Amino acid sequence: MALPTSLDKDAIREAYEDVRSNLSDHEWAVFKFDGLKIVCSAKGQGFAEFCGEFHDDERAFGYIRMQMGDEMSKRSKFLFLTWIGPEVGVMQRAKMSTDKSIIKDVINNFAVELQVETSADLDLDMFKAHLNKAGGANYGTGVRDL
């Protein structure tokens, strides 16, 4: 019988609220497995640094705040990521659906949820496209780098 996965709820909730806060410099948090426990393994800034936290032999979750909008308005949108590296075994892959439901008891406010399995899928433009699509109307008069 498989042992159940647990959470470091306080640390995960603190990281989640930190990323959600407009007063925080942290744009993202990553949650990894420490044995059978999901813990906050890193927080930081910058998309490249976020992507560097995911390794081929690991399972993990990510939560990232991205600035979206146009020249008329900017707003924060949140993305929840499930990472299953290409070297993760079959049993650990299968366990991710139940493990994801456990962490989503704490991380429950996001516009987009993605499952990614290769580093090529950690793509800023793809993430932004998913967030734009989820955001509905996009009434900008031009394009601007955010």
Tab-separated table of C-alpha atoms in Angstrom:
chain	number	residue	atom	x	y	z
A	1	MET	CA	0.000	0.000	0.000
A	2	ALA	CA	1.341	3.414	-0.965
A	3	LEU	CA	1.897	5.952	1.766
A	4	PRO	CA	-0.064	9.201	1.433
A	5	THR	CA	1.517	12.461	0.367
A	6	SER	CA	1.428	15.325	2.877
A	7	LEU	CA	1.958	19.088	2.655
A	8	ASP	CA	3.953	21.673	4.524
A	9	LYS	CA	0.725	23.729	4.482
A	10	ASP	CA	2.025	26.758	6.367
A	11	ALA	CA	5.089	27.235	4.137
A	12	ILE	CA	3.097	26.586	0.958
A	13	ARG	CA	0.357	29.011	1.986
A	14	GLU	CA	2.953	31.677	2.895
A	15	ALA	CA	4.662	31.307	-0.508
A	16	TYR	CA	1.306	31.335	-2.336
A	17	GLU	CA	0.191	34.529	-0.574
A	18	ASP	CA	3.613	36.088	-1.143
A	19	VAL	CA	3.390	35.518	-4.917
A	20	ARG	CA	-0.178	36.878	-4.963
A	21	SER	CA	0.788	40.054	-3.086
A	22	ASN	CA	1.383	43.194	-5.141
A	23	LEU	CA	3.764	44.304	-2.384
A	24	SER	CA	6.090	41.316	-2.866
A	25	ASP	CA	9.053	41.101	-5.212
A	26	HIS	CA	8.514	37.344	-5.556
A	27	GLU	CA	6.878	36.512	-8.877
A	28	TRP	CA	6.859	32.751	-8.475
A	29	ALA	CA	7.148	29.814	-6.108
A	30	VAL	CA	8.100	26.189	-6.774
A	31	PHE	CA	6.919	23.249	-4.701
A	32	LYS	CA	8.786	19.934	-4.735
A	33	PHE	CA	8.699	16.602	-2.968
A	34	ASP	CA	10.834	16.031	0.105
A	35	GLY	CA	10.175	12.332	0.525
A	36	LEU	CA	6.392	12.065	0.809
A	37	LYS	CA	5.928	15.731	1.724
A	38	ILE	CA	5.344	18.618	-0.687
A	39	VAL	CA	7.378	21.645	0.419
A	40	CYS	CA	8.147	25.112	-0.908
A	41	SER	CA	11.573	24.641	-2.470
A	42	ALA	CA	12.149	28.086	-3.998
A	43	LYS	CA	10.712	31.573	-4.551
A	44	GLY	CA	12.047	34.241	-6.836
A	45	GLN	CA	11.858	36.627	-9.759
A	46	GLY	CA	12.288	36.187	-13.487
A	47	PHE	CA	10.947	33.587	-15.870
A	48	ALA	CA	14.365	32.067	-16.682
A	49	GLU	CA	15.070	31.479	-12.990
A	50	PHE	CA	11.592	29.912	-12.596
A	51	CYS	CA	12.259	27.527	-15.500
A	52	GLY	CA	15.642	26.586	-14.034
A	53	GLU	CA	13.915	25.055	-11.009
A	54	PHE	CA	12.434	22.152	-13.021
A	55	HIS	CA	14.636	19.095	-13.668
A	56	ASP	CA	14.132	16.025	-15.858
A	57	ASP	CA	14.073	13.536	-12.965
A	58	GLU	CA	11.638	15.483	-10.745
A	59	ARG	CA	7.962	16.043	-10.137
A	60	ALA	CA	7.037	19.548	-9.007
A	61	PHE	CA	4.447	22.296	-9.011
A	62	GLY	CA	4.898	25.961	-9.845
A	63	TYR	CA	2.850	29.087	-9.234
A	64	ILE	CA	3.712	32.228	-11.173
A	65	ARG	CA	2.389	35.798	-11.361
A	66	MET	CA	2.574	37.402	-14.785
A	67	GLN	CA	1.732	40.957	-15.810
A	68	MET	CA	-0.822	40.897	-18.586
A	69	GLY	CA	-2.778	43.536	-20.423
A	70	ASP	CA	-2.166	46.267	-22.925
A	71	GLU	CA	-1.187	49.922	-22.967
A	72	MET	CA	-4.546	50.826	-21.393
A	73	SER	CA	-4.400	48.525	-18.385
A	74	LYS	CA	-2.087	46.033	-16.741
A	75	ARG	CA	-3.184	43.300	-14.388
A	76	SER	CA	-1.649	40.343	-12.630
A	77	LYS	CA	-2.678	36.888	-13.791
A	78	PHE	CA	-1.661	33.642	-12.138
A	79	LEU	CA	-0.681	30.305	-13.632
A	80	PHE	CA	-0.465	26.948	-11.834
A	81	LEU	CA	2.004	24.487	-13.323
A	82	THR	CA	2.361	20.748	-12.866
A	83	TRP	CA	5.814	19.513	-13.874
A	84	ILE	CA	6.507	15.844	-14.605
A	85	GLY	CA	10.034	15.509	-15.948
A	86	PRO	CA	10.698	13.083	-18.810
A	87	GLU	CA	12.788	10.794	-16.573
A	88	VAL	CA	10.048	10.359	-13.919
A	89	GLY	CA	8.857	6.750	-13.584
A	90	VAL	CA	5.377	5.476	-14.389
A	91	MET	CA	4.204	5.049	-10.776
A	92	GLN	CA	5.306	8.556	-9.798
A	93	ARG	CA	3.596	9.977	-12.907
A	94	ALA	CA	0.366	8.231	-11.986
A	95	LYS	CA	0.521	9.599	-8.439
A	96	MET	CA	0.628	13.218	-9.657
A	97	SER	CA	-3.134	13.505	-10.119
A	98	THR	CA	-3.823	12.786	-6.447
A	99	ASP	CA	-0.823	14.841	-5.302
A	100	LYS	CA	-2.049	17.776	-7.399
A	101	SER	CA	-5.459	17.674	-5.740
A	102	ILE	CA	-3.754	17.920	-2.337
A	103	ILE	CA	-1.726	21.051	-3.162
A	104	LYS	CA	-4.710	22.654	-4.899
A	105	ASP	CA	-6.430	22.757	-1.501
A	106	VAL	CA	-3.981	25.593	-0.739
A	107	ILE	CA	-3.177	26.973	-4.203
A	108	ASN	CA	-6.644	27.564	-5.543
A	109	ASN	CA	-6.686	30.919	-7.332
A	110	PHE	CA	-5.256	30.913	-10.857
A	111	ALA	CA	-6.423	31.750	-14.368
A	112	VAL	CA	-4.638	28.895	-16.138
A	113	GLU	CA	-3.445	25.433	-15.173
A	114	LEU	CA	-0.874	23.654	-17.342
A	115	GLN	CA	0.908	20.318	-17.191
A	116	VAL	CA	4.393	20.418	-18.677
A	117	GLU	CA	6.767	17.513	-19.250
A	118	THR	CA	9.760	18.935	-21.139
A	119	SER	CA	11.889	22.031	-20.745
A	120	ALA	CA	10.832	23.083	-24.266
A	121	ASP	CA	7.278	23.462	-22.908
A	122	LEU	CA	8.486	26.023	-20.360
A	123	ASP	CA	7.885	28.799	-22.856
A	124	LEU	CA	7.042	32.381	-21.882
A	125	ASP	CA	5.108	33.105	-25.076
A	126	MET	CA	3.025	29.948	-24.658
A	127	PHE	CA	2.246	30.827	-21.029
A	128	LYS	CA	1.198	34.358	-22.032
A	129	ALA	CA	-0.941	33.025	-24.896
A	130	HIS	CA	-2.812	30.741	-22.479
A	131	LEU	CA	-3.322	33.615	-20.023
A	132	ASN	CA	-4.541	35.955	-22.789
A	133	LYS	CA	-6.990	33.335	-23.984
A	134	ALA	CA	-8.295	32.786	-20.446
A	135	GLY	CA	-8.563	36.541	-19.883
A	136	GLY	CA	-11.282	37.117	-22.457
A	137	ALA	CA	-11.450	40.405	-24.357
A	138	ASN	CA	-8.203	42.086	-25.323
A	139	TYR	CA	-8.963	45.647	-26.475
A	140	GLY	CA	-5.477	47.101	-26.846
A	141	THR	CA	-4.676	49.578	-29.585
A	142	GLY	CA	-1.191	48.222	-30.073
A	143	VAL	CA	1.462	45.897	-28.734
A	144	ARG	CA	3.835	46.653	-25.908
A	145	ASP	CA	6.400	44.601	-24.025
A	146	LEU	CA	5.263	43.916	-20.496
